[in-house]
């Protein structure tokens, strides 16, 4: 689990292509995530086409750096599961697994939120002609890191509240 304490958001990539074997490992990790009622609502678009990546980099004011990524994942969720209130929670678990596996494979990645912003979701849908049965959830830029970053320690003891059993007197 070293990736939990190593992973950082990487926004600069080398031009080296990401091997399909590594992409598949990231997708396997994403699909191993827990989901409400085991609904597994995810489907993933894997974009390596430079023109489409350039279009996706214009999806929001915060996605511009993705233009230089060798691969961009577009995780989407199906809207026909038994627990619709949990689709985005399920997708968050899947994307986190994808990010952790990317780090374990020596890659860098950054999660860019699209959902729940309906305008952003529709913009990405239109760019990629995603069918209405799927909802675009995020963009994840990925590649070989062109920079080294150290994860900051985010543990804050003040945010931990213990509820302990009282010792017998």
XYZ file of N, CA and C in Angstrom:
507
model
N 0.817 -1.196 0.000
C 0.000 0.000 0.000
C 0.861 1.261 0.000
N 2.100 1.138 -0.399
C 2.967 2.314 -0.432
C 2.442 3.397 -1.360
N 1.685 3.031 -2.377
C 1.172 4.035 -3.308
C 0.261 5.042 -2.625
N -0.441 4.624 -1.576
C -1.299 5.568 -0.849
C -0.460 6.727 -0.315
N 0.748 6.440 0.140
C 1.601 7.467 0.728
C 2.626 8.017 -0.255
N 2.559 7.564 -1.498
C 3.503 8.029 -2.522
C 2.811 8.829 -3.626
N 1.579 8.453 -3.954
C 0.851 9.032 -5.074
C 0.666 10.539 -4.913
N 0.908 11.254 -5.997
C 0.633 12.687 -6.062
C -0.002 12.971 -7.416
N -0.577 14.131 -7.556
C -1.141 14.524 -8.848
C -0.008 14.995 -9.750
N 0.182 14.296 -10.849
C 1.242 14.615 -11.808
C 0.593 15.251 -13.029
N 1.058 16.439 -13.382
C 0.471 17.193 -14.493
C 1.453 17.430 -15.644
N 2.652 16.877 -15.542
C 3.640 17.002 -16.622
C 4.151 15.607 -16.949
N 4.151 15.298 -18.262
C 4.468 13.950 -18.705
C 5.539 13.966 -19.778
N 6.280 12.869 -19.854
C 7.200 12.695 -20.966
C 6.362 12.307 -22.190
N 6.998 12.215 -23.338
C 6.280 11.834 -24.556
C 6.151 10.321 -24.705
N 6.744 9.555 -23.783
C 6.692 8.098 -23.867
C 5.251 7.600 -23.778
N 4.889 6.720 -24.684
C 3.547 6.133 -24.670
C 3.402 5.182 -23.490
N 2.191 5.090 -22.992
C 1.889 4.145 -21.919
C 1.508 2.812 -22.567
N 2.171 1.763 -22.147
C 1.959 0.442 -22.711
C 0.535 -0.046 -22.428
N -0.045 -0.758 -23.392
C -1.406 -1.287 -23.223
C -1.500 -2.209 -22.013
N -0.435 -2.940 -21.719
C -0.452 -3.832 -20.556
C -0.637 -3.030 -19.266
N -0.004 -1.887 -19.187
C -0.157 -1.043 -17.998
C -1.547 -0.423 -17.944
N -2.057 -0.025 -19.088
C -3.415 0.524 -19.138
C -4.408 -0.531 -18.654
N -4.238 -1.762 -19.109
C -5.137 -2.829 -18.683
C -5.029 -3.075 -17.180
N -3.828 -3.024 -16.636
C -3.674 -3.211 -15.186
C -4.398 -2.108 -14.416
N -4.325 -0.880 -14.917
C -5.037 0.218 -14.249
C -6.546 0.001 -14.321
N -7.031 -0.449 -15.468
C -8.458 -0.709 -15.617
C -8.909 -1.861 -14.725
N -8.083 -2.897 -14.610
C -8.403 -4.012 -13.709
C -8.483 -3.524 -12.265
N -7.547 -2.663 -11.884
C -7.566 -2.112 -10.524
C -8.825 -1.280 -10.303
N -9.180 -0.463 -11.290
C -10.377 0.368 -11.163
C -11.616 -0.498 -10.992
N -11.712 -1.562 -11.780
C -12.894 -2.413 -11.733
C -12.906 -3.357 -10.535
N -11.831 -3.373 -9.754
C -11.793 -4.158 -8.520
C -12.359 -3.361 -7.338
N -12.769 -2.138 -7.583
C -13.271 -1.275 -6.512
C -14.592 -1.811 -5.958
N -14.866 -1.506 -4.695
C -16.178 -1.863 -4.146
C -17.252 -0.968 -4.742
N -18.485 -1.483 -4.768
C -19.603 -0.661 -5.233
C -20.870 -1.063 -4.483
N -21.775 -0.105 -4.335
C -23.034 -0.349 -3.639
C -23.816 -1.451 -4.351
N -24.304 -2.422 -3.596
C -25.060 -3.545 -4.155
C -24.287 -4.261 -5.253
N -22.967 -4.116 -5.243
C -22.103 -4.710 -6.269
C -22.576 -4.342 -7.681
N -23.069 -3.098 -7.825
C -23.643 -2.692 -9.108
C -22.603 -2.413 -10.192
N -21.369 -2.160 -9.812
C -20.283 -1.957 -10.762
C -20.739 -1.112 -11.956
N -21.057 0.163 -11.726
C -21.655 0.981 -12.786
C -20.673 1.492 -13.839
N -19.419 1.150 -13.713
C -18.382 1.784 -14.528
C -18.231 1.232 -15.936
N -17.894 2.157 -16.816
C -17.375 1.861 -18.145
C -16.298 2.911 -18.389
N -15.264 2.559 -19.133
C -14.119 3.451 -19.318
C -13.801 3.651 -20.792
N -13.638 4.896 -21.171
C -13.083 5.225 -22.477
C -11.597 5.477 -22.242
N -10.759 4.895 -23.087
C -9.311 5.082 -23.012
C -8.913 5.858 -24.264
N -8.491 7.091 -24.078
C -8.220 7.981 -25.206
C -6.710 8.146 -25.376
N -6.219 7.738 -26.543
C -4.810 7.953 -26.883
C -4.674 8.815 -28.132
N -5.781 9.110 -28.762
C -5.792 9.960 -29.955
C -5.469 11.403 -29.541
N -4.394 11.951 -30.082
C -3.917 13.287 -29.692
C -4.950 14.379 -29.948
N -5.682 14.282 -31.054
C -6.701 15.304 -31.350
C -7.827 15.271 -30.319
N -8.252 14.074 -29.928
C -9.315 13.975 -28.931
C -8.807 14.418 -27.559
N -7.571 14.077 -27.241
C -7.002 14.534 -25.969
C -6.958 16.057 -25.943
N -6.584 16.672 -27.057
C -6.558 18.141 -27.128
C -7.958 18.715 -26.897
N -8.980 18.095 -27.476
C -10.352 18.541 -27.256
C -10.737 18.397 -25.780
N -10.441 17.250 -25.203
C -10.784 17.013 -23.802
C -10.068 17.988 -22.869
N -8.875 18.415 -23.254
C -8.132 19.361 -22.409
C -8.830 20.711 -22.319
N -9.809 20.940 -23.194
C -10.584 22.181 -23.178
C -11.922 22.019 -22.454
N -12.149 20.874 -21.837
C -13.442 20.595 -21.199
C -13.746 21.538 -20.043
N -12.733 21.928 -19.296
C -12.918 22.845 -18.168
C -11.699 23.752 -18.096
N -11.765 24.809 -17.294
C -10.578 25.659 -17.118
C -9.426 24.940 -16.409
N -9.703 23.764 -15.824
C -8.705 23.058 -15.009
C -8.114 21.837 -15.703
N -8.442 21.625 -16.955
C -7.998 20.422 -17.656
C -6.960 20.696 -18.743
N -6.512 21.917 -18.858
C -5.610 22.305 -19.961
C -4.323 21.473 -20.004
N -3.764 21.154 -18.857
C -2.499 20.411 -18.812
C -2.626 19.020 -19.440
N -3.850 18.490 -19.509
C -4.061 17.142 -20.030
C -3.658 17.028 -21.503
N -3.533 18.150 -22.185
C -3.182 18.135 -23.609
C -1.875 17.389 -23.872
N -0.962 17.409 -22.907
C 0.336 16.756 -23.076
C 0.355 15.307 -22.583
N -0.770 14.805 -22.091
C -0.810 13.437 -21.573
C -0.878 12.426 -22.720
N -0.141 11.332 -22.601
C -0.219 10.280 -23.624
C -1.552 9.528 -23.620
N -2.223 9.506 -22.475
C -3.504 8.807 -22.377
C -4.407 9.570 -21.413
N -5.685 9.617 -21.767
C -6.693 10.191 -20.871
C -7.818 9.166 -20.742
N -8.111 8.813 -19.507
C -9.238 7.929 -19.219
C -10.476 8.799 -19.024
N -11.596 8.327 -19.537
C -12.875 8.991 -19.299
C -13.786 7.957 -18.635
N -13.758 7.910 -17.294
C -14.642 6.991 -16.585
C -16.088 7.491 -16.673
N -16.991 6.589 -16.977
C -18.416 6.911 -17.074
C -19.188 5.911 -16.224
N -20.408 6.285 -15.859
C -21.236 5.328 -15.130
C -22.569 5.118 -15.833
N -23.007 3.845 -15.761
C -24.313 3.473 -16.286
C -25.375 3.941 -15.293
N -26.535 4.239 -15.784
C -27.586 4.779 -14.922
C -28.694 3.774 -14.643
N -28.402 2.483 -14.779
C -29.443 1.473 -14.601
C -29.211 0.545 -13.413
N -28.389 0.924 -12.462
C -28.097 0.057 -11.328
C -29.133 0.144 -10.219
N -29.040 -0.759 -9.245
C -30.020 -0.811 -8.161
C -29.849 0.281 -7.097
N -28.722 0.989 -7.103
C -28.469 2.001 -6.068
C -27.976 3.294 -6.720
N -28.854 4.011 -7.432
C -28.423 5.186 -8.196
C -27.833 6.313 -7.352
N -28.209 6.400 -6.086
C -27.646 7.448 -5.235
C -26.155 7.237 -4.969
N -25.642 6.058 -5.318
C -24.249 5.727 -5.016
C -23.354 5.624 -6.246
N -23.893 5.926 -7.430
C -23.074 5.822 -8.640
C -21.769 6.612 -8.512
N -21.857 7.863 -8.105
C -20.654 8.709 -8.055
C -19.708 8.290 -6.939
N -20.243 7.725 -5.861
C -19.371 7.186 -4.809
C -18.627 5.971 -5.346
N -19.351 5.088 -6.032
C -18.713 3.917 -6.641
C -17.617 4.338 -7.612
N -17.897 5.353 -8.419
C -16.927 5.829 -9.402
C -15.703 6.434 -8.720
N -15.908 7.092 -7.609
C -14.774 7.663 -6.871
C -13.834 6.567 -6.403
N -14.387 5.465 -5.914
C -13.548 4.340 -5.488
C -12.780 3.768 -6.678
N -13.455 3.651 -7.819
C -12.802 3.096 -9.013
C -11.668 4.000 -9.491
N -11.911 5.307 -9.520
C -10.873 6.236 -9.976
C -9.689 6.236 -9.005
N -9.953 6.179 -7.716
C -8.851 6.119 -6.746
C -8.006 4.868 -6.982
N -8.648 3.717 -7.210
C -7.890 2.504 -7.499
C -7.041 2.673 -8.750
N -7.599 3.303 -9.785
C -6.859 3.541 -11.022
C -5.625 4.405 -10.739
N -5.795 5.448 -9.949
C -4.673 6.343 -9.612
C -3.589 5.613 -8.826
N -3.995 4.782 -7.887
C -3.017 4.051 -7.079
C -2.250 3.037 -7.920
N -2.935 2.379 -8.832
C -2.252 1.424 -9.708
C -1.305 2.146 -10.660
N -1.718 3.305 -11.160
C -0.819 4.092 -12.013
C 0.477 4.379 -11.271
N 0.370 4.809 -10.022
C 1.564 5.097 -9.228
C 2.411 3.839 -9.043
N 1.764 2.721 -8.738
C 2.493 1.466 -8.530
C 3.234 1.034 -9.798
N 2.731 1.434 -10.955
C 3.347 1.065 -12.236
C 4.388 2.083 -12.703
N 4.692 3.081 -11.862
C 5.680 4.084 -12.224
C 5.135 5.198 -13.091
N 3.824 5.313 -13.156
C 3.180 6.356 -13.954
C 2.700 7.484 -13.054
N 2.374 8.589 -13.669
C 1.775 9.702 -12.954
C 0.400 9.964 -13.534
N -0.505 10.429 -12.684
C -1.867 10.674 -13.148
C -2.506 11.774 -12.309
N -3.528 12.389 -12.882
C -4.306 13.399 -12.168
C -5.778 13.220 -12.490
N -6.580 13.231 -11.451
C -8.036 13.133 -11.539
C -8.579 14.532 -11.757
N -9.379 14.701 -12.795
C -10.029 15.984 -13.082
C -11.529 15.776 -13.019
N -12.191 16.444 -12.090
C -13.613 16.257 -11.885
C -14.449 16.806 -13.025
N -15.424 16.036 -13.436
C -16.417 16.458 -14.419
C -17.785 16.453 -13.724
N -18.178 15.296 -13.171
C -19.420 15.184 -12.400
C -19.193 15.845 -11.036
N -20.195 16.419 -10.454
C -21.604 16.401 -10.826
C -22.033 17.585 -11.698
N -21.082 18.332 -12.251
C -21.424 19.498 -13.073
C -22.084 19.083 -14.371
N -23.378 19.235 -14.469
C -24.134 18.781 -15.651
C -23.609 19.405 -16.938
N -23.218 20.692 -16.881
C -22.701 21.339 -18.094
C -21.399 20.684 -18.542
N -20.521 20.352 -17.604
C -19.255 19.690 -17.943
C -19.500 18.272 -18.448
N -20.423 17.587 -17.801
C -20.739 16.224 -18.220
C -21.267 16.214 -19.659
N -22.138 17.149 -19.955
C -22.703 17.226 -21.311
C -21.649 17.655 -22.331
N -20.739 18.522 -21.923
C -19.673 18.949 -22.836
C -18.791 17.759 -23.224
N -18.391 16.958 -22.229
C -17.571 15.782 -22.513
C -18.367 14.767 -23.330
N -19.642 14.580 -22.990
C -20.496 13.666 -23.762
C -20.495 14.062 -25.238
N -20.691 15.356 -25.501
C -20.728 15.838 -26.874
C -19.407 15.676 -27.593
N -18.304 15.937 -26.900
C -16.986 15.800 -27.517
C -16.719 14.375 -27.980
N -17.199 13.411 -27.195
C -16.869 12.011 -27.455
C -18.041 11.202 -27.983
N -19.185 11.833 -28.140
C -20.373 11.128 -28.596
C -20.696 9.947 -27.673
N -20.664 10.201 -26.373
C -20.961 9.187 -25.369
C -22.484 8.994 -25.327
N -22.955 7.747 -25.366
C -24.401 7.506 -25.391
C -25.086 7.971 -24.099
N -26.368 8.261 -24.203
C -27.113 8.815 -23.075
C -27.234 7.846 -21.908
N -27.029 6.562 -22.131
C -27.106 5.593 -21.041
C -25.893 5.680 -20.101
N -24.874 6.444 -20.516
C -23.662 6.622 -19.709
C -23.518 8.083 -19.298
N -23.012 8.290 -18.094
C -22.754 9.632 -17.595
C -21.240 9.831 -17.430
N -20.640 10.784 -18.138
C -19.210 11.067 -17.932
C -18.982 11.517 -16.490
N -18.007 10.913 -15.843
C -17.749 11.180 -14.434
C -16.510 12.044 -14.206
N -15.447 11.763 -14.948
C -14.166 12.440 -14.710
C -13.292 12.299 -15.944
N -12.174 12.984 -15.909
C -11.074 12.756 -16.837
C -9.878 12.402 -15.965
N -9.073 11.456 -16.407
C -7.847 11.116 -15.689
C -6.715 11.134 -16.697
N -5.875 12.158 -16.601
C -4.694 12.244 -17.460
C -3.618 11.338 -16.878
N -2.881 10.658 -17.751
C -1.897 9.692 -17.267
C -0.718 9.609 -18.231
N 0.461 9.383 -17.672
C 1.659 9.200 -18.478
C 2.872 9.005 -17.591
N 4.018 8.929 -18.224
C 5.264 8.831 -17.469
C 5.606 10.225 -16.946
N 5.856 10.351 -15.655
C 6.083 11.673 -15.058
C 7.329 12.359 -15.614
N 7.182 13.641 -15.926
C 8.314 14.465 -16.348
C 8.863 15.236 -15.155
N 8.224 15.091 -14.005
C 8.645 15.758 -12.771
C 8.555 14.767 -11.626
N 9.329 15.034 -10.579
C 9.228 14.238 -9.358
C 8.596 15.090 -8.283
N 7.611 14.530 -7.615
C 6.939 15.235 -6.531
C 6.892 14.326 -5.315
N 6.974 14.933 -4.166
C 6.855 14.195 -2.922
C 5.501 14.500 -2.318
N 4.821 13.464 -1.899
C 3.512 13.667 -1.283
C 3.675 14.351 0.071
N 2.815 15.329 0.322
C 2.839 15.999 1.620
C 2.106 15.144 2.645
N 2.498 15.269 3.894
C 1.829 14.562 4.976
C 0.550 15.314 5.310
N -0.587 14.701 5.092
C -1.875 15.357 5.318
C -2.553 14.918 6.613
N -1.884 14.073 7.375
C -2.488 13.619 8.627
C -2.624 14.792 9.579
N -3.832 14.956 10.123
C -4.105 16.050 11.060
C -4.824 15.467 12.262
N -4.089 15.314 13.342
C -4.643 14.707 14.552
C -5.877 15.452 15.051
N -5.968 16.762 14.805
C -7.114 17.549 15.259
C -8.408 17.120 14.557
N -8.310 16.386 13.475
C -9.502 15.940 12.744
C -9.916 14.518 13.110
N -9.274 13.949 14.114
C -9.584 12.601 14.568
C -10.326 12.706 15.895
N -11.472 12.052 15.973
C -12.315 12.104 17.168
C -12.540 10.671 17.652
N -11.977 10.354 18.782
C -12.051 8.998 19.302
C -13.334 8.811 20.109
N -14.011 7.720 19.882
C -15.150 7.311 20.686
C -14.778 5.938 21.225
N -14.304 5.943 22.456
C -13.747 4.709 23.025
C -14.628 4.171 24.141
N -14.485 2.888 24.315
C -15.181 2.234 25.400
C -14.507 2.628 26.708
N -15.318 2.941 27.697
C -14.740 3.290 29.000
C -14.219 2.033 29.662
N -13.108 2.175 30.338
C -12.539 1.020 31.044
C -13.395 0.728 32.267
N -13.528 -0.557 32.571
C -14.291 -0.958 33.760
C -13.609 -0.420 35.008
N -14.429 0.091 35.923
C -13.851 0.669 37.150
C -13.846 -0.317 38.276
